[in-house]
Amino acid sequence: MYTLNNIIQFQQDFATNHRQINSFIFAPTSEFDSLEQIKYPLLLVDVESCSQKEQEENFVFRVIICDQIKPDLRNEQDVLSDCKLMLNDFVAYFRQTKFSEYFSIETDFSSDCFTKGFADRIS
């Protein structure tokens, strides 16, 4: 059985080895705006819930992949498209690697596009 720390490490390893992702942060999404010194694109992960039944633990993670956009938003569509591709890579990583024997990823998942004017303008 893997611990939450192990799972977070797997996620960090993915981010470190991904060619496009430059930062990984495990933190509550409510603290996102207070994070400093982020090198974008960023993979931010937070645990939404955890349930346990016999020998099985079920975690629900909120995964945010974002990048900076220009003040005039001219690269917003490209950023959204790239972030969606990185999200697909993240899901595929856990579906197609050695972890598939220990993890099951829901076949259906949803993603939301956003553009925010935090301290860093991101999408």
CSV table of C-alpha atoms in Angstrom, one decimal:
chain,number,residue,atom,x,y,z
A,1,MET,CA,0.0,0.0,0.0
A,2,TYR,CA,1.3,3.4,-0.9
A,3,THR,CA,1.0,6.4,1.5
A,4,LEU,CA,-0.1,9.8,0.6
A,5,ASN,CA,3.5,10.9,0.7
A,6,ASN,CA,4.4,8.2,-1.9
A,7,ILE,CA,1.6,9.4,-4.2
A,8,ILE,CA,2.6,13.0,-3.9
A,9,GLN,CA,6.2,12.0,-4.7
A,10,PHE,CA,5.0,10.1,-7.8
A,11,GLN,CA,3.2,13.3,-8.9
A,12,GLN,CA,6.3,15.4,-8.2
A,13,ASP,CA,8.4,12.9,-10.2
A,14,PHE,CA,6.0,13.3,-13.1
A,15,ALA,CA,6.3,17.1,-13.0
A,16,THR,CA,10.1,17.0,-12.7
A,17,ASN,CA,10.4,14.7,-15.7
A,18,HIS,CA,7.8,16.4,-17.9
A,19,ARG,CA,9.4,18.5,-20.6
A,20,GLN,CA,7.0,21.4,-20.2
A,21,ILE,CA,6.2,21.6,-16.5
A,22,ASN,CA,8.6,23.8,-14.5
A,23,SER,CA,7.1,23.7,-11.0
A,24,PHE,CA,5.3,21.3,-8.7
A,25,ILE,CA,3.5,22.3,-5.6
A,26,PHE,CA,1.4,20.3,-3.2
A,27,ALA,CA,-0.8,22.8,-1.4
A,28,PRO,CA,-4.4,23.7,-0.8
A,29,THR,CA,-5.8,25.5,-3.8
A,30,SER,CA,-7.1,28.2,-1.5
A,31,GLU,CA,-3.5,29.3,-1.0
A,32,PHE,CA,-2.7,29.5,-4.7
A,33,ASP,CA,-2.6,33.3,-4.8
A,34,SER,CA,-0.1,33.5,-1.9
A,35,LEU,CA,2.4,31.2,-3.5
A,36,GLU,CA,5.6,32.8,-4.5
A,37,GLN,CA,8.5,32.1,-7.0
A,38,ILE,CA,6.6,29.9,-9.3
A,39,LYS,CA,8.2,28.9,-12.6
A,40,TYR,CA,5.4,28.3,-15.1
A,41,PRO,CA,3.9,26.0,-16.3
A,42,LEU,CA,2.9,24.8,-12.8
A,43,LEU,CA,1.4,21.5,-11.6
A,44,LEU,CA,-0.5,22.2,-8.4
A,45,VAL,CA,-2.1,19.3,-6.5
A,46,ASP,CA,-4.4,19.3,-3.5
A,47,VAL,CA,-6.3,16.4,-1.8
A,48,GLU,CA,-10.0,17.0,-1.9
A,49,SER,CA,-11.0,13.9,0.0
A,50,CYS,CA,-9.9,10.5,1.1
A,51,SER,CA,-12.0,7.5,2.0
A,52,GLN,CA,-11.0,4.1,3.2
A,53,LYS,CA,-12.7,0.7,2.8
A,54,GLU,CA,-11.0,-2.4,4.1
A,55,GLN,CA,-7.6,-2.5,2.2
A,56,GLU,CA,-8.5,0.2,-0.2
A,57,GLU,CA,-8.0,3.9,0.0
A,58,ASN,CA,-9.7,6.3,-2.4
A,59,PHE,CA,-8.1,9.8,-2.9
A,60,VAL,CA,-9.7,12.5,-4.9
A,61,PHE,CA,-7.2,15.1,-6.0
A,62,ARG,CA,-7.7,18.5,-7.5
A,63,VAL,CA,-5.0,19.0,-10.2
A,64,ILE,CA,-4.3,22.4,-11.6
A,65,ILE,CA,-2.0,22.8,-14.5
A,66,CYS,CA,-1.6,26.5,-15.5
A,67,ASP,CA,0.7,28.8,-17.3
A,68,GLN,CA,1.1,32.6,-17.6
A,69,ILE,CA,-0.8,34.5,-20.2
A,70,LYS,CA,0.1,37.9,-21.7
A,71,PRO,CA,-1.7,41.0,-20.3
A,72,ASP,CA,-3.6,41.4,-23.6
A,73,LEU,CA,-4.7,37.6,-23.4
A,74,ARG,CA,-3.3,37.0,-27.0
A,75,ASN,CA,-1.8,33.7,-25.9
A,76,GLU,CA,-4.7,32.5,-23.8
A,77,GLN,CA,-6.0,29.9,-26.3
A,78,ASP,CA,-2.4,28.4,-26.7
A,79,VAL,CA,-1.9,28.2,-23.0
A,80,LEU,CA,-5.3,26.5,-22.4
A,81,SER,CA,-4.5,24.0,-25.2
A,82,ASP,CA,-1.0,23.3,-23.9
A,83,CYS,CA,-2.3,22.8,-20.3
A,84,LYS,CA,-5.0,20.4,-21.5
A,85,LEU,CA,-2.3,18.3,-23.2
A,86,MET,CA,-0.2,18.3,-20.0
A,87,LEU,CA,-3.2,17.2,-18.1
A,88,ASN,CA,-3.7,14.3,-20.5
A,89,ASP,CA,0.0,13.4,-20.0
A,90,PHE,CA,-0.6,13.4,-16.2
A,91,VAL,CA,-3.5,11.0,-16.5
A,92,ALA,CA,-1.7,8.8,-19.0
A,93,TYR,CA,1.3,8.6,-16.7
A,94,PHE,CA,-0.7,6.9,-14.0
A,95,ARG,CA,-2.7,4.8,-16.4
A,96,GLN,CA,0.2,3.4,-18.4
A,97,THR,CA,3.1,3.0,-16.0
A,98,LYS,CA,3.9,0.5,-13.2
A,99,PHE,CA,1.4,2.4,-11.0
A,100,SER,CA,-1.5,0.9,-12.9
A,101,GLU,CA,-1.2,-2.2,-10.7
A,102,TYR,CA,-1.6,-0.1,-7.6
A,103,PHE,CA,-3.8,2.8,-8.8
A,104,SER,CA,-7.0,3.0,-10.7
A,105,ILE,CA,-7.8,6.3,-12.3
A,106,GLU,CA,-11.4,7.0,-13.0
A,107,THR,CA,-12.1,6.7,-16.6
A,108,ASP,CA,-14.2,9.8,-16.6
A,109,PHE,CA,-12.8,13.0,-15.3
A,110,SER,CA,-13.6,16.6,-15.9
A,111,SER,CA,-11.5,19.7,-16.5
A,112,ASP,CA,-12.3,23.3,-16.3
A,113,CYS,CA,-10.7,26.1,-18.2
A,114,PHE,CA,-10.0,29.3,-16.3
A,115,THR,CA,-8.2,32.6,-16.7
A,116,LYS,CA,-7.4,34.4,-13.5
A,117,GLY,CA,-5.7,37.7,-12.7
A,118,PHE,CA,-3.9,36.5,-9.5
A,119,ALA,CA,-0.6,38.1,-8.7
A,120,ASP,CA,0.5,36.2,-11.9
A,121,ARG,CA,-2.0,36.3,-14.8
A,122,ILE,CA,-2.6,32.6,-15.5
A,123,SER,CA,-4.8,30.3,-17.5
